[in-house]
Amino acid sequence: LAPHFRGGLIGSSVPHAYFGFPVYGSTPHIDPFFSSDGFEIRNDAGDMLRGLKLLALSNYPEMLDRLVVCFEVTGQNANCCRCEKCIRTMLGFIATGLEIPKSAFPKDVDPDRIGKRLRQTLGYAQQTLQFAEVNGIDHPWIRRLRREVRSRLLKYDVRHAITRLLPRVNLIDRDACPPLWLIQRSARQAAARPRESCWND
């Protein structure tokens, strides 16, 4: 593409202010390294939250009708309306006060799937709730999402408390960013273990 274009844009999966260890194939920190002297790669729109991106897309109805976010439906340009990406996007439309484009998302969300599908994307769920609160949205799906997020946060608090109180127990090593005190405790435990010599006697 270099003979025809000066560069390319990659839609940002995470915000530019994302400080955690990159766990995606595309992040604001990694994407620029795909550039060459003749073709620049930029990570685009990382300064906007998902709700703001949906508001920007709402100015282009012809694009909304063709919006595809689904990873589950293969071999065709369609959304399943059941996977995590579809549910997250549909809830985002509601939270920002927009109509869900029926041509792109022909099925309604199953409320029972809201909690199951968003367990690994708590940050996105919290952003959705913030947009809903700012816009004064009181929708049954948003209320269900709020209950699921509160339940999830309560479980996190319980796991953190147990891990802090019981030195030999670690119930939060599955979290993306463990708290600093847990990292320090793990380091102290590792330093206290006797090291085996790598040299033969």
PDB file of C-alpha atoms in Angstrom:
ATOM      1  CA  LEU A   1       0.000   0.000   0.000  1.00  0.00           C
ATOM      2  CA  ALA A   2       2.953   2.328   0.456  1.00  0.00           C
ATOM      3  CA  PRO A   3       3.058   3.503  -3.214  1.00  0.00           C
ATOM      4  CA  HIS A   4      -0.531   4.727  -2.944  1.00  0.00           C
ATOM      5  CA  PHE A   5      -0.885   5.896   0.679  1.00  0.00           C
ATOM      6  CA  ARG A   6       1.303   7.671   3.194  1.00  0.00           C
ATOM      7  CA  GLY A   7       0.091   5.656   6.173  1.00  0.00           C
ATOM      8  CA  GLY A   8      -2.639   3.627   7.826  1.00  0.00           C
ATOM      9  CA  LEU A   9      -4.873   3.893  10.878  1.00  0.00           C
ATOM     10  CA  ILE A  10      -5.678   1.112  13.350  1.00  0.00           C
ATOM     11  CA  GLY A  11      -8.770   1.689  15.448  1.00  0.00           C
ATOM     12  CA  SER A  12      -7.629   1.711  19.066  1.00  0.00           C
ATOM     13  CA  SER A  13      -8.767  -1.271  21.142  1.00  0.00           C
ATOM     14  CA  VAL A  14      -7.743   0.403  24.404  1.00  0.00           C
ATOM     15  CA  PRO A  15      -7.386   4.077  25.441  1.00  0.00           C
ATOM     16  CA  HIS A  16      -4.070   5.852  24.897  1.00  0.00           C
ATOM     17  CA  ALA A  17      -3.874   6.278  28.681  1.00  0.00           C
ATOM     18  CA  TYR A  18      -3.934   2.488  29.150  1.00  0.00           C
ATOM     19  CA  PHE A  19      -1.148   1.756  31.618  1.00  0.00           C
ATOM     20  CA  GLY A  20      -1.437  -1.993  32.093  1.00  0.00           C
ATOM     21  CA  PHE A  21       0.662  -4.658  30.441  1.00  0.00           C
ATOM     22  CA  PRO A  22      -0.580  -4.992  26.853  1.00  0.00           C
ATOM     23  CA  VAL A  23      -2.573  -8.189  26.502  1.00  0.00           C
ATOM     24  CA  TYR A  24      -3.924  -7.423  23.034  1.00  0.00           C
ATOM     25  CA  GLY A  25      -2.293  -7.753  19.650  1.00  0.00           C
ATOM     26  CA  SER A  26      -3.048  -4.078  19.066  1.00  0.00           C
ATOM     27  CA  THR A  27      -2.332  -1.372  21.645  1.00  0.00           C
ATOM     28  CA  PRO A  28      -1.299   2.310  21.479  1.00  0.00           C
ATOM     29  CA  HIS A  29       2.192   1.216  22.563  1.00  0.00           C
ATOM     30  CA  ILE A  30       2.691  -1.533  19.976  1.00  0.00           C
ATOM     31  CA  ASP A  31       0.974  -0.339  16.788  1.00  0.00           C
ATOM     32  CA  PRO A  32       3.495   2.413  15.867  1.00  0.00           C
ATOM     33  CA  PHE A  33       6.238  -0.227  15.659  1.00  0.00           C
ATOM     34  CA  PHE A  34       4.542  -1.627  12.547  1.00  0.00           C
ATOM     35  CA  SER A  35       5.558   1.561  10.723  1.00  0.00           C
ATOM     36  CA  SER A  36       8.342   1.767   8.205  1.00  0.00           C
ATOM     37  CA  ASP A  37      10.245   4.664   6.665  1.00  0.00           C
ATOM     38  CA  GLY A  38       7.737   4.826   3.830  1.00  0.00           C
ATOM     39  CA  PHE A  39       4.496   3.887   5.588  1.00  0.00           C
ATOM     40  CA  GLU A  40       3.375   5.146   8.991  1.00  0.00           C
ATOM     41  CA  ILE A  41       0.948   3.193  11.202  1.00  0.00           C
ATOM     42  CA  ARG A  42      -1.050   5.169  13.766  1.00  0.00           C
ATOM     43  CA  ASN A  43      -3.271   3.973  16.588  1.00  0.00           C
ATOM     44  CA  ASP A  44      -6.404   6.056  16.079  1.00  0.00           C
ATOM     45  CA  ALA A  45      -9.178   7.354  18.375  1.00  0.00           C
ATOM     46  CA  GLY A  46      -7.558   6.125  21.567  1.00  0.00           C
ATOM     47  CA  ASP A  47      -8.512   9.435  23.163  1.00  0.00           C
ATOM     48  CA  MET A  48     -12.233   8.541  22.935  1.00  0.00           C
ATOM     49  CA  LEU A  49     -14.280   6.166  25.059  1.00  0.00           C
ATOM     50  CA  ARG A  50     -16.578   3.674  23.347  1.00  0.00           C
ATOM     51  CA  GLY A  51     -19.677   5.742  24.040  1.00  0.00           C
ATOM     52  CA  LEU A  52     -18.136   8.773  22.339  1.00  0.00           C
ATOM     53  CA  LYS A  53     -17.192   6.631  19.353  1.00  0.00           C
ATOM     54  CA  LEU A  54     -20.809   5.484  19.029  1.00  0.00           C
ATOM     55  CA  LEU A  55     -21.989   9.094  19.191  1.00  0.00           C
ATOM     56  CA  ALA A  56     -19.562   9.968  16.409  1.00  0.00           C
ATOM     57  CA  LEU A  57     -20.797   7.038  14.295  1.00  0.00           C
ATOM     58  CA  SER A  58     -24.401   8.134  14.794  1.00  0.00           C
ATOM     59  CA  ASN A  59     -23.692  11.012  12.395  1.00  0.00           C
ATOM     60  CA  TYR A  60     -23.295   8.452   9.608  1.00  0.00           C
ATOM     61  CA  PRO A  61     -26.465   6.279   9.454  1.00  0.00           C
ATOM     62  CA  GLU A  62     -25.202   4.460   6.363  1.00  0.00           C
ATOM     63  CA  MET A  63     -22.227   3.241   8.414  1.00  0.00           C
ATOM     64  CA  LEU A  64     -24.384   2.156  11.370  1.00  0.00           C
ATOM     65  CA  ASP A  65     -26.470  -0.031   9.057  1.00  0.00           C
ATOM     66  CA  ARG A  66     -23.291  -1.873   8.068  1.00  0.00           C
ATOM     67  CA  LEU A  67     -21.619  -1.960  11.486  1.00  0.00           C
ATOM     68  CA  VAL A  68     -20.049  -5.359  12.228  1.00  0.00           C
ATOM     69  CA  VAL A  69     -18.383  -6.044  15.584  1.00  0.00           C
ATOM     70  CA  CYS A  70     -18.974  -9.785  15.948  1.00  0.00           C
ATOM     71  CA  PHE A  71     -16.257 -12.428  16.141  1.00  0.00           C
ATOM     72  CA  GLU A  72     -18.657 -15.357  16.389  1.00  0.00           C
ATOM     73  CA  VAL A  73     -20.266 -15.243  12.952  1.00  0.00           C
ATOM     74  CA  THR A  74     -17.700 -16.404  10.417  1.00  0.00           C
ATOM     75  CA  GLY A  75     -17.888 -16.234   6.658  1.00  0.00           C
ATOM     76  CA  GLN A  76     -20.427 -13.402   6.530  1.00  0.00           C
ATOM     77  CA  ASN A  77     -20.742  -9.763   7.514  1.00  0.00           C
ATOM     78  CA  ALA A  78     -23.264 -10.080  10.326  1.00  0.00           C
ATOM     79  CA  ASN A  79     -23.653  -9.792  14.090  1.00  0.00           C
ATOM     80  CA  CYS A  80     -24.875 -12.699  16.205  1.00  0.00           C
ATOM     81  CA  CYS A  81     -26.325 -10.384  18.919  1.00  0.00           C
ATOM     82  CA  ARG A  82     -25.302 -12.989  21.503  1.00  0.00           C
ATOM     83  CA  CYS A  83     -21.523 -12.710  21.978  1.00  0.00           C
ATOM     84  CA  GLU A  84     -19.702 -10.337  24.318  1.00  0.00           C
ATOM     85  CA  LYS A  85     -18.764  -7.840  21.581  1.00  0.00           C
ATOM     86  CA  CYS A  86     -22.330  -7.643  20.272  1.00  0.00           C
ATOM     87  CA  ILE A  87     -23.881  -7.243  23.724  1.00  0.00           C
ATOM     88  CA  ARG A  88     -21.289  -4.665  24.743  1.00  0.00           C
ATOM     89  CA  THR A  89     -21.995  -2.595  21.630  1.00  0.00           C
ATOM     90  CA  MET A  90     -25.778  -2.848  21.931  1.00  0.00           C
ATOM     91  CA  LEU A  91     -25.655  -1.759  25.565  1.00  0.00           C
ATOM     92  CA  GLY A  92     -23.397   1.102  24.523  1.00  0.00           C
ATOM     93  CA  PHE A  93     -26.033   2.377  22.097  1.00  0.00           C
ATOM     94  CA  ILE A  94     -28.656   2.314  24.844  1.00  0.00           C
ATOM     95  CA  ALA A  95     -26.376   4.004  27.409  1.00  0.00           C
ATOM     96  CA  THR A  96     -25.634   6.882  25.039  1.00  0.00           C
ATOM     97  CA  GLY A  97     -29.321   7.414  24.266  1.00  0.00           C
ATOM     98  CA  LEU A  98     -29.121   6.080  20.708  1.00  0.00           C
ATOM     99  CA  GLU A  99     -31.343   3.606  18.919  1.00  0.00           C
ATOM    100  CA  ILE A 100     -29.785   0.229  18.232  1.00  0.00           C
ATOM    101  CA  PRO A 101     -29.477  -0.080  14.429  1.00  0.00           C
ATOM    102  CA  LYS A 102     -31.798  -3.001  13.703  1.00  0.00           C
ATOM    103  CA  SER A 103     -30.259  -3.693  10.327  1.00  0.00           C
ATOM    104  CA  ALA A 104     -26.930  -4.379  12.050  1.00  0.00           C
ATOM    105  CA  PHE A 105     -28.332  -5.971  15.234  1.00  0.00           C
ATOM    106  CA  PRO A 106     -31.640  -7.661  14.288  1.00  0.00           C
ATOM    107  CA  LYS A 107     -32.064  -9.577  17.582  1.00  0.00           C
ATOM    108  CA  ASP A 108     -32.634  -8.288  21.106  1.00  0.00           C
ATOM    109  CA  VAL A 109     -30.224  -9.027  23.924  1.00  0.00           C
ATOM    110  CA  ASP A 110     -31.050 -11.966  26.157  1.00  0.00           C
ATOM    111  CA  PRO A 111     -30.864 -10.422  29.679  1.00  0.00           C
ATOM    112  CA  ASP A 112     -29.430 -13.656  31.088  1.00  0.00           C
ATOM    113  CA  ARG A 113     -26.406 -13.230  28.845  1.00  0.00           C
ATOM    114  CA  ILE A 114     -25.551  -9.734  30.059  1.00  0.00           C
ATOM    115  CA  GLY A 115     -23.721 -10.887  33.177  1.00  0.00           C
ATOM    116  CA  LYS A 116     -22.231 -14.038  31.676  1.00  0.00           C
ATOM    117  CA  ARG A 117     -20.768 -12.289  28.640  1.00  0.00           C
ATOM    118  CA  LEU A 118     -19.369  -9.235  30.428  1.00  0.00           C
ATOM    119  CA  ARG A 119     -17.485 -10.942  33.239  1.00  0.00           C
ATOM    120  CA  GLN A 120     -14.114 -10.447  31.590  1.00  0.00           C
ATOM    121  CA  THR A 121     -14.787  -6.856  30.492  1.00  0.00           C
ATOM    122  CA  LEU A 122     -15.733  -5.178  33.756  1.00  0.00           C
ATOM    123  CA  GLY A 123     -14.081  -1.917  32.732  1.00  0.00           C
ATOM    124  CA  TYR A 124     -16.256  -1.614  29.634  1.00  0.00           C
ATOM    125  CA  ALA A 125     -19.344  -2.418  31.704  1.00  0.00           C
ATOM    126  CA  GLN A 126     -18.491   0.353  34.171  1.00  0.00           C
ATOM    127  CA  GLN A 127     -17.982   2.814  31.317  1.00  0.00           C
ATOM    128  CA  THR A 128     -21.399   1.870  29.933  1.00  0.00           C
ATOM    129  CA  LEU A 129     -23.020   2.500  33.303  1.00  0.00           C
ATOM    130  CA  GLN A 130     -21.296   5.893  33.578  1.00  0.00           C
ATOM    131  CA  PHE A 131     -22.647   6.949  30.187  1.00  0.00           C
ATOM    132  CA  ALA A 132     -26.121   5.727  31.158  1.00  0.00           C
ATOM    133  CA  GLU A 133     -25.990   7.735  34.383  1.00  0.00           C
ATOM    134  CA  VAL A 134     -24.850  10.911  32.620  1.00  0.00           C
ATOM    135  CA  ASN A 135     -27.597  10.555  30.007  1.00  0.00           C
ATOM    136  CA  GLY A 136     -30.280   9.616  32.557  1.00  0.00           C
ATOM    137  CA  ILE A 137     -30.966   6.250  30.901  1.00  0.00           C
ATOM    138  CA  ASP A 138     -33.109   3.823  32.920  1.00  0.00           C
ATOM    139  CA  HIS A 139     -33.466   0.771  30.710  1.00  0.00           C
ATOM    140  CA  PRO A 140     -34.103  -2.834  31.890  1.00  0.00           C
ATOM    141  CA  TRP A 141     -30.846  -3.996  30.269  1.00  0.00           C
ATOM    142  CA  ILE A 142     -28.916  -1.206  32.006  1.00  0.00           C
ATOM    143  CA  ARG A 143     -30.489  -2.117  35.359  1.00  0.00           C
ATOM    144  CA  ARG A 144     -29.488  -5.749  34.819  1.00  0.00           C
ATOM    145  CA  LEU A 145     -25.958  -4.677  33.936  1.00  0.00           C
ATOM    146  CA  ARG A 146     -25.766  -2.547  37.089  1.00  0.00           C
ATOM    147  CA  ARG A 147     -26.755  -5.523  39.258  1.00  0.00           C
ATOM    148  CA  GLU A 148     -24.165  -7.734  37.570  1.00  0.00           C
ATOM    149  CA  VAL A 149     -21.393  -5.159  38.022  1.00  0.00           C
ATOM    150  CA  ARG A 150     -22.223  -4.673  41.703  1.00  0.00           C
ATOM    151  CA  SER A 151     -22.187  -8.437  42.217  1.00  0.00           C
ATOM    152  CA  ARG A 152     -18.847  -8.722  40.430  1.00  0.00           C
ATOM    153  CA  LEU A 153     -17.270  -5.912  42.456  1.00  0.00           C
ATOM    154  CA  LEU A 154     -18.514  -7.479  45.694  1.00  0.00           C
ATOM    155  CA  LYS A 155     -16.844 -10.767  44.722  1.00  0.00           C
ATOM    156  CA  TYR A 156     -13.605  -8.896  43.998  1.00  0.00           C
ATOM    157  CA  ASP A 157     -13.726  -7.246  47.421  1.00  0.00           C
ATOM    158  CA  VAL A 158     -14.285 -10.588  49.175  1.00  0.00           C
ATOM    159  CA  ARG A 159     -11.456 -12.251  47.262  1.00  0.00           C
ATOM    160  CA  HIS A 160      -9.095  -9.360  48.017  1.00  0.00           C
ATOM    161  CA  ALA A 161     -10.006  -9.442  51.731  1.00  0.00           C
ATOM    162  CA  ILE A 162      -9.434 -13.196  52.026  1.00  0.00           C
ATOM    163  CA  THR A 163      -6.127 -12.954  50.169  1.00  0.00           C
ATOM    164  CA  ARG A 164      -4.949 -10.138  52.439  1.00  0.00           C
ATOM    165  CA  LEU A 165      -5.946 -11.919  55.666  1.00  0.00           C
ATOM    166  CA  LEU A 166      -4.625 -15.380  54.803  1.00  0.00           C
ATOM    167  CA  PRO A 167      -0.914 -15.288  53.860  1.00  0.00           C
ATOM    168  CA  ARG A 168      -0.968 -18.659  52.101  1.00  0.00           C
ATOM    169  CA  VAL A 169      -4.062 -17.941  50.023  1.00  0.00           C
ATOM    170  CA  ASN A 170      -4.174 -16.058  46.747  1.00  0.00           C
ATOM    171  CA  LEU A 171      -7.615 -15.754  45.203  1.00  0.00           C
ATOM    172  CA  ILE A 172      -6.947 -12.819  42.880  1.00  0.00           C
ATOM    173  CA  ASP A 173      -4.017 -13.896  40.737  1.00  0.00           C
ATOM    174  CA  ARG A 174      -6.500 -14.062  37.838  1.00  0.00           C
ATOM    175  CA  ASP A 175      -7.018 -10.303  37.960  1.00  0.00           C
ATOM    176  CA  ALA A 176      -5.394  -8.334  35.154  1.00  0.00           C
ATOM    177  CA  CYS A 177      -3.716  -5.912  37.590  1.00  0.00           C
ATOM    178  CA  PRO A 178      -3.156  -7.392  41.064  1.00  0.00           C
ATOM    179  CA  PRO A 179      -2.789  -4.794  43.831  1.00  0.00           C
ATOM    180  CA  LEU A 180       0.686  -3.598  44.774  1.00  0.00           C
ATOM    181  CA  TRP A 181       0.567  -5.195  48.223  1.00  0.00           C
ATOM    182  CA  LEU A 182      -0.043  -8.620  46.662  1.00  0.00           C
ATOM    183  CA  ILE A 183       2.853  -8.195  44.234  1.00  0.00           C
ATOM    184  CA  GLN A 184       5.140  -7.178  47.114  1.00  0.00           C
ATOM    185  CA  ARG A 185       3.982 -10.121  49.241  1.00  0.00           C
ATOM    186  CA  SER A 186       4.579 -12.554  46.384  1.00  0.00           C
ATOM    187  CA  ALA A 187       8.060 -11.090  45.894  1.00  0.00           C
ATOM    188  CA  ARG A 188       8.883 -11.509  49.584  1.00  0.00           C
ATOM    189  CA  GLN A 189       7.678 -15.098  49.536  1.00  0.00           C
ATOM    190  CA  ALA A 190       9.747 -15.835  46.451  1.00  0.00           C
ATOM    191  CA  ALA A 191      12.836 -14.272  48.042  1.00  0.00           C
ATOM    192  CA  ALA A 192      12.372 -16.358  51.196  1.00  0.00           C
ATOM    193  CA  ARG A 193      12.349 -19.665  49.326  1.00  0.00           C
ATOM    194  CA  PRO A 194      15.691 -21.520  49.335  1.00  0.00           C
ATOM    195  CA  ARG A 195      17.307 -21.437  45.923  1.00  0.00           C
ATOM    196  CA  GLU A 196      18.642 -24.623  44.392  1.00  0.00           C
ATOM    197  CA  SER A 197      22.130 -24.434  43.037  1.00  0.00           C
ATOM    198  CA  CYS A 198      22.439 -24.819  39.293  1.00  0.00           C
ATOM    199  CA  TRP A 199      25.942 -26.252  39.699  1.00  0.00           C
ATOM    200  CA  ASN A 200      26.586 -29.932  40.126  1.00  0.00           C
ATOM    201  CA  ASP A 201      28.370 -30.949  43.332  1.00  0.00           C
TER     202      ASP A 201
END
